[in-house]
Amino acid sequence: MTTIIRKINRSFIDKKTIEEAGNILRQGGLVAFPTETVYGLGAHALKKEAAKKIYKAKGRPSDNPLIIHIAKYDDLRKIVKEVSLKAESLAREFWPGPLTMIFKKEDIVPLETTGGLSTVAVRMPDDEIALALIESGGGYVAAPSANASGRPSPTLAEHVREDLEGKIEMILDGGPVFIGLESTIIDMTGETPMILRPGYITKEMIENTIGKVEEDETLMTGLASNVKPKAPGMKYRHYAPKGELTIVEGPIENVIKEINQMVDRKIKKGLKVGIIGTDETKLLYSQGNVKSIGSRKNEESIARHLYQILREFDELDVSCIYTEAFDTPKMGQAIMNRLLKAAGHHVVHV
Ligand code: TXA
Ligand code: MG
């Protein structure tokens, strides 16, 4: 199949392009589109054949449920059984935005979309292109991140092209995304809401709105092999860089010293090595292929570049990558959750 790639300008959205993309969705095809978090791979969420195509294009296990994207709050009622007062408050505060809520699903939502679960994840993205596309595509768009399964989530249309060109009908290229990490997921079906995936919307922000919430205790520790994950997607080793990734954690002077020593040993063995530093530290690494992920003074810049930098190191074919830890004040938990997964929880403390 030939994938149509259309550039689209967020401040002047071309109606014809949206119409063309919406048509594809209504006819059961696949369209990749930007959201504020990462690019999504969209299909009509209420057509089971369409949802199935997503799994095929991504090579995604069929028990890993999809998030349904909506464009209007009132559209939520049709697909979920009950919206609690807390869920309503969260929607009022954070939608449109990078927060996904899990509800009990209505029968109209096919099990193909929810990976066989009786619950459904829903979010309203904060991106004019995404919202226009959802409206035009019938109001309910199932969309996982638009990467091939096992690769980092795409933060540029170019990443989507690398992974999915020839497998989907269309890519809407709206330029780089704003946040760069997937949405926060919170399960609203239990007595106390529980965060299943950390993101831009932090536990503190949520608790300021609805009071106490819990946090899945495996978020930062990884899953023991006998534990069933609460978000099915969390059990998959999401993404492992081709090079072995090691996180070095501790006071920054020690981190730099340790990374320099480890890099030196690898280079003496003739290996190609990558280093993830920051604008503040990149000049302090003496050897290896050093990339700055962003500035510690601007944690958003670190989140925004994480997936891109991991893709770049895959392309360079380094055999190991060393990275500083990024326990930044707000997004640190989300950044470290993704980084720990990519590193298979391989951390050196100094
Ligand atoms: O920011 C985002 O959320 C992006 C953009 C495109 O919106 N989407 C995204 O989708 O990250 P995906 O499929 O890559 O991740 C969805 C996660 C998976 O870990 C999945 O297991 C979990 O959400 N999930 C979906 N429905 C669920 C449900 N009913 N119960 C528990 N976990 C669920
Ligand atoms: Mg994903």
Short mmCIF file of C-alpha atoms and ligand atoms in Angstrom, two decimals:
data_model
loop_
_atom_site.label_atom_id
_atom_site.label_comp_id
_atom_site.label_asym_id
_atom_site.label_seq_id
_atom_site.Cartn_x
_atom_site.Cartn_y
_atom_site.Cartn_z
CA MET A 1 0.00 0.00 0.00
CA THR A 2 1.19 3.55 -0.70
CA THR A 3 1.10 5.71 2.40
CA ILE A 4 -0.12 9.24 1.70
CA ILE A 5 1.92 11.77 3.69
CA ARG A 6 0.32 15.18 4.20
CA LYS A 7 1.87 18.15 5.97
CA ILE A 8 -0.63 20.02 8.09
CA ASN A 9 -0.25 23.36 9.82
CA ARG A 10 -1.62 23.58 13.34
CA SER A 11 -2.43 27.28 13.20
CA PHE A 12 -4.16 27.04 9.83
CA ILE A 13 -5.69 23.59 9.57
CA ASP A 14 -6.56 22.64 6.01
CA LYS A 15 -10.14 21.34 6.05
CA LYS A 16 -9.70 19.31 2.89
CA THR A 17 -6.81 17.35 4.35
CA ILE A 18 -8.79 16.63 7.52
CA GLU A 19 -11.77 15.57 5.43
CA GLU A 20 -9.58 13.21 3.41
CA ALA A 21 -8.09 11.68 6.59
CA GLY A 22 -11.50 11.48 8.31
CA ASN A 23 -12.88 9.62 5.28
CA ILE A 24 -10.15 7.01 5.58
CA LEU A 25 -11.02 6.48 9.25
CA ARG A 26 -14.75 6.23 8.55
CA GLN A 27 -14.04 3.62 5.91
CA GLY A 28 -12.03 1.54 8.36
CA GLY A 29 -8.49 2.59 7.34
CA LEU A 30 -5.50 3.75 9.39
CA VAL A 31 -4.26 7.34 9.81
CA ALA A 32 -1.27 8.38 11.94
CA PHE A 33 -1.67 11.82 13.50
CA PRO A 34 0.08 14.11 15.98
CA THR A 35 -1.12 14.56 19.55
CA GLU A 36 0.51 16.67 22.27
CA THR A 37 2.16 13.54 23.74
CA VAL A 38 3.35 11.33 20.85
CA TYR A 39 2.06 10.48 17.36
CA GLY A 40 -0.90 8.08 17.42
CA LEU A 41 -1.98 5.43 14.92
CA GLY A 42 -5.70 5.97 14.53
CA ALA A 43 -8.54 3.66 13.49
CA HIS A 44 -12.31 3.83 13.99
CA ALA A 45 -12.67 2.63 17.59
CA LEU A 46 -16.16 1.17 17.22
CA LYS A 47 -15.40 -0.98 14.17
CA LYS A 48 -13.69 -4.18 15.17
CA GLU A 49 -12.13 -4.80 11.77
CA ALA A 50 -10.50 -1.36 11.91
CA ALA A 51 -9.06 -1.94 15.37
CA LYS A 52 -7.65 -5.28 14.24
CA LYS A 53 -5.70 -3.52 11.49
CA ILE A 54 -3.83 -1.49 14.10
CA TYR A 55 -2.45 -4.64 15.74
CA LYS A 56 -1.37 -5.96 12.39
CA ALA A 57 0.36 -2.76 11.21
CA LYS A 58 2.26 -2.34 14.50
CA GLY A 59 2.95 -6.01 15.08
CA ARG A 60 1.31 -5.49 18.48
CA PRO A 61 0.08 -8.39 20.66
CA SER A 62 -3.72 -8.48 20.44
CA ASP A 63 -4.23 -8.55 24.23
CA ASN A 64 -2.73 -5.06 24.57
CA PRO A 65 -5.73 -2.68 24.67
CA LEU A 66 -6.02 0.61 22.77
CA ILE A 67 -6.92 4.08 24.03
CA ILE A 68 -10.07 5.65 22.53
CA HIS A 69 -9.61 9.32 21.66
CA ILE A 70 -12.62 11.63 21.74
CA ALA A 71 -13.05 15.28 20.79
CA LYS A 72 -16.06 16.26 22.95
CA TYR A 73 -16.74 15.48 26.60
CA ASP A 74 -20.35 14.56 25.83
CA ASP A 75 -19.15 11.71 23.60
CA LEU A 76 -17.76 9.92 26.66
CA ARG A 77 -21.18 8.71 27.93
CA LYS A 78 -21.90 6.57 24.88
CA ILE A 79 -18.85 4.34 25.37
CA VAL A 80 -18.57 3.99 29.17
CA LYS A 81 -20.98 2.64 31.78
CA GLU A 82 -20.47 5.20 34.50
CA VAL A 83 -18.61 8.47 34.98
CA SER A 84 -17.88 9.07 38.66
CA LEU A 85 -17.75 12.57 40.13
CA LYS A 86 -13.99 12.21 40.44
CA ALA A 87 -13.65 11.30 36.77
CA GLU A 88 -15.82 14.26 35.87
CA SER A 89 -13.58 16.57 37.91
CA LEU A 90 -10.44 15.19 36.27
CA ALA A 91 -11.94 15.64 32.82
CA ARG A 92 -12.92 19.20 33.65
CA GLU A 93 -9.42 19.99 34.92
CA PHE A 94 -7.22 18.12 32.44
CA TRP A 95 -9.14 17.52 29.19
CA PRO A 96 -8.23 18.16 26.53
CA GLY A 97 -4.83 17.00 27.74
CA PRO A 98 -2.36 14.20 28.44
CA LEU A 99 -4.54 12.20 30.84
CA THR A 100 -6.12 8.84 29.98
CA MET A 101 -8.88 7.48 32.23
CA ILE A 102 -10.05 3.88 32.43
CA PHE A 103 -13.78 3.15 32.76
CA LYS A 104 -16.10 0.15 32.52
CA LYS A 105 -16.99 -0.12 28.85
CA GLU A 106 -20.38 -0.09 27.15
CA ASP A 107 -21.24 -2.95 24.79
CA ILE A 108 -20.84 -0.68 21.78
CA VAL A 109 -17.05 -0.80 22.27
CA PRO A 110 -15.75 -3.96 20.60
CA LEU A 111 -13.50 -6.30 22.55
CA GLU A 112 -11.02 -5.99 19.68
CA THR A 113 -10.44 -2.38 20.77
CA THR A 114 -10.00 -3.23 24.45
CA GLY A 115 -7.83 -6.31 23.99
CA GLY A 116 -10.65 -8.45 25.40
CA LEU A 117 -11.10 -6.37 28.59
CA SER A 118 -14.43 -5.14 29.97
CA THR A 119 -12.85 -1.76 30.65
CA VAL A 120 -11.86 0.96 28.19
CA ALA A 121 -9.21 3.69 28.25
CA VAL A 122 -10.33 7.13 27.01
CA ARG A 123 -8.60 10.45 26.48
CA MET A 124 -9.23 13.80 24.79
CA PRO A 125 -5.94 14.99 23.30
CA ASP A 126 -4.88 18.64 23.42
CA ASP A 127 -4.00 19.10 19.78
CA GLU A 128 -6.09 20.97 17.23
CA ILE A 129 -5.14 18.58 14.43
CA ALA A 130 -6.04 15.51 16.48
CA LEU A 131 -9.36 17.01 17.61
CA ALA A 132 -10.35 17.97 14.06
CA LEU A 133 -9.45 14.51 12.79
CA ILE A 134 -11.41 12.73 15.55
CA GLU A 135 -14.53 14.83 14.78
CA SER A 136 -14.20 14.17 11.07
CA GLY A 137 -13.45 10.46 11.58
CA GLY A 138 -16.67 9.74 13.46
CA GLY A 139 -15.88 10.86 17.02
CA TYR A 140 -14.13 7.75 18.34
CA VAL A 141 -10.56 7.05 17.31
CA ALA A 142 -8.60 4.15 18.80
CA ALA A 143 -4.93 5.05 18.79
CA PRO A 144 -1.83 3.50 20.28
CA SER A 145 1.51 5.23 19.76
CA ALA A 146 2.33 5.09 16.03
CA ASN A 147 5.56 3.09 16.30
CA ALA A 148 6.21 -0.48 15.27
CA SER A 149 5.86 -2.64 18.40
CA GLY A 150 9.20 -2.71 20.23
CA ARG A 151 10.45 0.68 18.98
CA PRO A 152 10.35 4.02 20.84
CA SER A 153 7.15 6.07 20.49
CA PRO A 154 7.30 8.56 17.60
CA THR A 155 7.71 12.24 18.39
CA LEU A 156 8.12 13.27 14.73
CA ALA A 157 6.17 12.23 11.62
CA GLU A 158 9.51 11.02 10.26
CA HIS A 159 9.62 8.35 13.02
CA VAL A 160 6.17 7.13 11.96
CA ARG A 161 7.34 6.91 8.37
CA GLU A 162 10.41 4.88 9.40
CA ASP A 163 8.22 2.31 11.17
CA LEU A 164 4.92 2.21 9.27
CA GLU A 165 5.31 3.48 5.70
CA GLY A 166 3.59 1.08 3.31
CA LYS A 167 1.47 -0.41 6.11
CA ILE A 168 -1.03 2.41 6.73
CA GLU A 169 -3.18 4.65 4.54
CA MET A 170 -2.01 8.08 5.71
CA ILE A 171 0.35 10.07 7.92
CA LEU A 172 -0.59 13.61 8.98
CA ASP A 173 2.67 15.47 9.55
CA GLY A 174 2.04 18.24 12.08
CA GLY A 175 5.69 18.67 13.06
CA PRO A 176 7.28 17.79 16.41
CA VAL A 177 5.03 16.96 19.39
CA PHE A 178 5.07 19.11 22.55
CA ILE A 179 5.47 16.64 25.40
CA GLY A 180 7.24 13.62 23.93
CA LEU A 181 6.10 11.00 26.49
CA GLU A 182 2.79 9.14 26.48
CA SER A 183 -0.17 10.28 28.58
CA THR A 184 -0.64 9.58 32.28
CA ILE A 185 -3.03 6.63 32.69
CA ILE A 186 -5.36 6.44 35.69
CA ASP A 187 -7.78 3.62 36.41
CA MET A 188 -11.08 5.08 37.64
CA THR A 189 -12.92 1.76 38.08
CA GLY A 190 -11.82 0.97 41.64
CA GLU A 191 -12.71 2.57 44.98
CA THR A 192 -9.52 4.66 44.93
CA PRO A 193 -8.27 5.73 41.49
CA MET A 194 -4.88 4.25 40.59
CA ILE A 195 -2.14 5.61 38.35
CA LEU A 196 -0.96 2.89 35.96
CA ARG A 197 1.46 4.95 33.85
CA PRO A 198 3.15 8.21 34.91
CA GLY A 199 3.16 11.14 32.50
CA TYR A 200 3.04 14.92 32.24
CA ILE A 201 0.03 15.05 34.59
CA THR A 202 1.61 14.11 37.92
CA LYS A 203 0.16 12.38 40.97
CA GLU A 204 0.35 15.69 42.80
CA MET A 205 -1.67 17.49 40.12
CA ILE A 206 -4.30 14.75 40.22
CA GLU A 207 -4.47 14.74 44.03
CA ASN A 208 -4.91 18.51 44.06
CA THR A 209 -8.08 17.93 42.05
CA ILE A 210 -9.68 14.77 43.52
CA GLY A 211 -7.76 13.90 46.69
CA LYS A 212 -5.88 10.69 47.39
CA VAL A 213 -5.00 8.32 44.57
CA GLU A 214 -2.86 5.21 44.52
CA GLU A 215 0.03 4.35 42.31
CA ASP A 216 0.77 0.97 40.78
CA GLU A 217 3.74 -0.13 42.88
CA THR A 218 5.55 -1.66 39.91
CA LEU A 219 5.94 1.66 38.06
CA MET A 220 9.54 2.25 39.06
CA THR A 221 10.61 -1.22 40.16
CA GLY A 222 9.62 -3.28 37.15
CA LEU A 223 7.44 -6.38 37.23
CA ALA A 224 8.39 -9.56 38.98
CA SER A 225 7.78 -12.43 36.57
CA ASN A 226 4.84 -13.77 38.61
CA VAL A 227 2.91 -10.47 38.76
CA LYS A 228 0.10 -9.67 36.33
CA PRO A 229 0.36 -6.03 35.22
CA LYS A 230 -2.62 -3.73 35.65
CA ALA A 231 -2.12 -2.15 32.22
CA PRO A 232 -1.52 -5.10 29.91
CA GLY A 233 0.93 -3.06 27.82
CA MET A 234 3.26 -2.73 30.81
CA LYS A 235 4.26 -6.38 30.70
CA TYR A 236 5.89 -6.09 27.32
CA ARG A 237 9.54 -5.11 27.26
CA HIS A 238 8.37 -2.00 25.45
CA TYR A 239 11.48 -0.98 23.80
CA ALA A 240 15.04 -2.11 24.15
CA PRO A 241 17.69 -0.10 22.32
CA LYS A 242 20.00 -2.14 20.11
CA GLY A 243 22.90 -1.07 22.35
CA GLU A 244 22.86 -2.12 25.99
CA LEU A 245 21.59 0.86 28.00
CA THR A 246 22.94 1.60 31.50
CA ILE A 247 21.61 4.36 33.77
CA VAL A 248 24.16 5.93 36.12
CA GLU A 249 22.60 7.57 39.16
CA GLY A 250 24.11 9.75 41.93
CA PRO A 251 25.72 13.18 42.45
CA ILE A 252 26.44 14.55 38.98
CA GLU A 253 30.25 14.83 39.43
CA ASN A 254 30.39 11.14 40.37
CA VAL A 255 28.12 10.21 37.48
CA ILE A 256 30.33 11.96 34.95
CA LYS A 257 33.47 10.37 36.39
CA GLU A 258 31.95 6.88 36.38
CA ILE A 259 30.58 7.20 32.83
CA ASN A 260 33.98 8.46 31.57
CA GLN A 261 35.70 5.44 33.16
CA MET A 262 33.20 2.91 31.80
CA VAL A 263 33.34 4.47 28.34
CA ASP A 264 37.13 4.37 28.39
CA ARG A 265 37.12 0.63 29.17
CA LYS A 266 34.68 -0.10 26.33
CA ILE A 267 36.55 2.02 23.82
CA LYS A 268 39.81 0.26 24.72
CA LYS A 269 38.03 -2.96 23.81
CA GLY A 270 37.25 -1.45 20.41
CA LEU A 271 33.52 -0.94 21.04
CA LYS A 272 31.36 1.93 19.81
CA VAL A 273 29.78 3.78 22.75
CA GLY A 274 26.97 6.34 23.14
CA ILE A 275 26.46 8.79 26.02
CA ILE A 276 23.28 10.66 26.93
CA GLY A 277 24.20 13.88 28.74
CA THR A 278 22.66 17.35 29.00
CA ASP A 279 23.51 20.83 27.72
CA GLU A 280 25.21 21.36 31.08
CA THR A 281 27.39 18.22 30.99
CA LYS A 282 28.00 17.27 27.37
CA LEU A 283 31.44 18.90 27.22
CA LEU A 284 32.61 16.99 30.29
CA TYR A 285 32.61 13.62 28.53
CA SER A 286 35.94 13.07 26.89
CA GLN A 287 35.27 10.15 24.53
CA GLY A 288 32.40 8.31 22.84
CA ASN A 289 29.45 9.60 20.90
CA VAL A 290 27.92 12.24 23.21
CA LYS A 291 24.40 13.59 22.70
CA SER A 292 22.62 16.19 24.78
CA ILE A 293 19.04 15.28 25.61
CA GLY A 294 18.17 18.84 26.68
CA SER A 295 18.78 21.18 29.58
CA ARG A 296 18.31 20.40 33.27
CA LYS A 297 16.93 23.91 33.58
CA ASN A 298 14.09 22.88 31.26
CA GLU A 299 12.85 19.39 32.10
CA GLU A 300 10.28 19.52 29.31
CA SER A 301 13.16 19.58 26.83
CA ILE A 302 14.52 16.34 28.34
CA ALA A 303 11.15 14.58 28.07
CA ARG A 304 10.65 15.82 24.51
CA HIS A 305 13.94 14.40 23.22
CA LEU A 306 14.20 11.05 25.02
CA TYR A 307 12.65 8.84 22.35
CA GLN A 308 14.33 10.70 19.51
CA ILE A 309 17.78 10.28 21.05
CA LEU A 310 17.22 6.55 21.57
CA ARG A 311 16.25 6.22 17.91
CA GLU A 312 19.39 8.12 16.90
CA PHE A 313 21.62 5.74 18.86
CA ASP A 314 19.88 2.76 17.23
CA GLU A 315 20.87 4.22 13.89
CA LEU A 316 24.49 4.74 14.97
CA ASP A 317 24.71 1.07 15.97
CA VAL A 318 26.52 1.69 19.26
CA SER A 319 26.99 -1.45 21.35
CA CYS A 320 26.43 0.29 24.68
CA ILE A 321 24.83 3.52 25.86
CA TYR A 322 25.40 5.24 29.20
CA THR A 323 22.93 7.82 30.44
CA GLU A 324 22.66 10.19 33.36
CA ALA A 325 19.49 9.76 35.47
CA PHE A 326 16.87 12.51 35.13
CA ASP A 327 14.97 12.68 38.41
CA THR A 328 13.64 16.13 37.57
CA PRO A 329 10.99 17.73 39.81
CA LYS A 330 7.80 17.26 37.76
CA MET A 331 8.35 14.94 34.84
CA GLY A 332 11.17 12.96 36.46
CA GLN A 333 8.98 10.00 37.36
CA ALA A 334 7.65 9.69 33.81
CA ILE A 335 11.08 10.14 32.23
CA MET A 336 12.70 7.58 34.56
CA ASN A 337 9.80 5.10 34.11
CA ARG A 338 10.48 5.04 30.33
CA LEU A 339 14.26 5.08 30.72
CA LEU A 340 14.24 2.23 33.28
CA LYS A 341 12.17 0.13 30.90
CA ALA A 342 14.51 0.83 28.00
CA ALA A 343 17.46 -0.13 30.24
CA GLY A 344 15.78 -3.29 31.49
CA HIS A 345 16.22 -1.71 34.98
CA HIS A 346 19.99 -1.77 34.67
CA VAL A 347 21.14 1.03 37.03
CA VAL A 348 24.58 1.78 38.48
CA HIS A 349 24.57 3.85 41.70
CA VAL A 350 27.63 5.98 42.38
O1 TXA B 1 -0.25 9.61 24.98
C1 TXA B 1 -0.80 8.54 24.71
O2 TXA B 1 -1.49 7.92 25.54
C2 TXA B 1 -0.60 7.98 23.28
C3 TXA B 1 -1.29 8.95 22.31
C4 TXA B 1 -1.29 8.43 20.90
O3 TXA B 1 -2.57 9.25 22.76
N1 TXA B 1 -1.11 6.66 23.19
C5 TXA B 1 -0.49 5.58 23.77
O4 TXA B 1 -1.08 4.35 23.49
O5 TXA B 1 0.50 5.68 24.44
P1 TXA B 1 -0.36 2.95 23.73
O6 TXA B 1 -1.26 1.96 23.11
O7 TXA B 1 1.02 3.02 23.22
O8 TXA B 1 -0.40 2.75 25.26
C6 TXA B 1 -1.64 2.47 25.89
C7 TXA B 1 -1.42 1.83 27.23
C8 TXA B 1 -0.97 0.38 27.13
O9 TXA B 1 0.03 0.14 28.12
C9 TXA B 1 -2.25 -0.37 27.47
O10 TXA B 1 -2.00 -1.63 28.02
C10 TXA B 1 -2.95 0.57 28.44
O11 TXA B 1 -2.69 1.83 27.90
N2 TXA B 1 -4.42 0.37 28.44
C11 TXA B 1 -5.29 0.62 27.44
N3 TXA B 1 -6.54 0.26 27.78
C12 TXA B 1 -6.47 -0.25 29.03
C13 TXA B 1 -7.41 -0.80 29.94
N4 TXA B 1 -8.69 -0.92 29.63
N5 TXA B 1 -6.97 -1.22 31.16
C14 TXA B 1 -5.65 -1.10 31.49
N6 TXA B 1 -4.71 -0.59 30.67
C15 TXA B 1 -5.10 -0.16 29.46
MG MG B 2 3.01 2.58 22.87
#
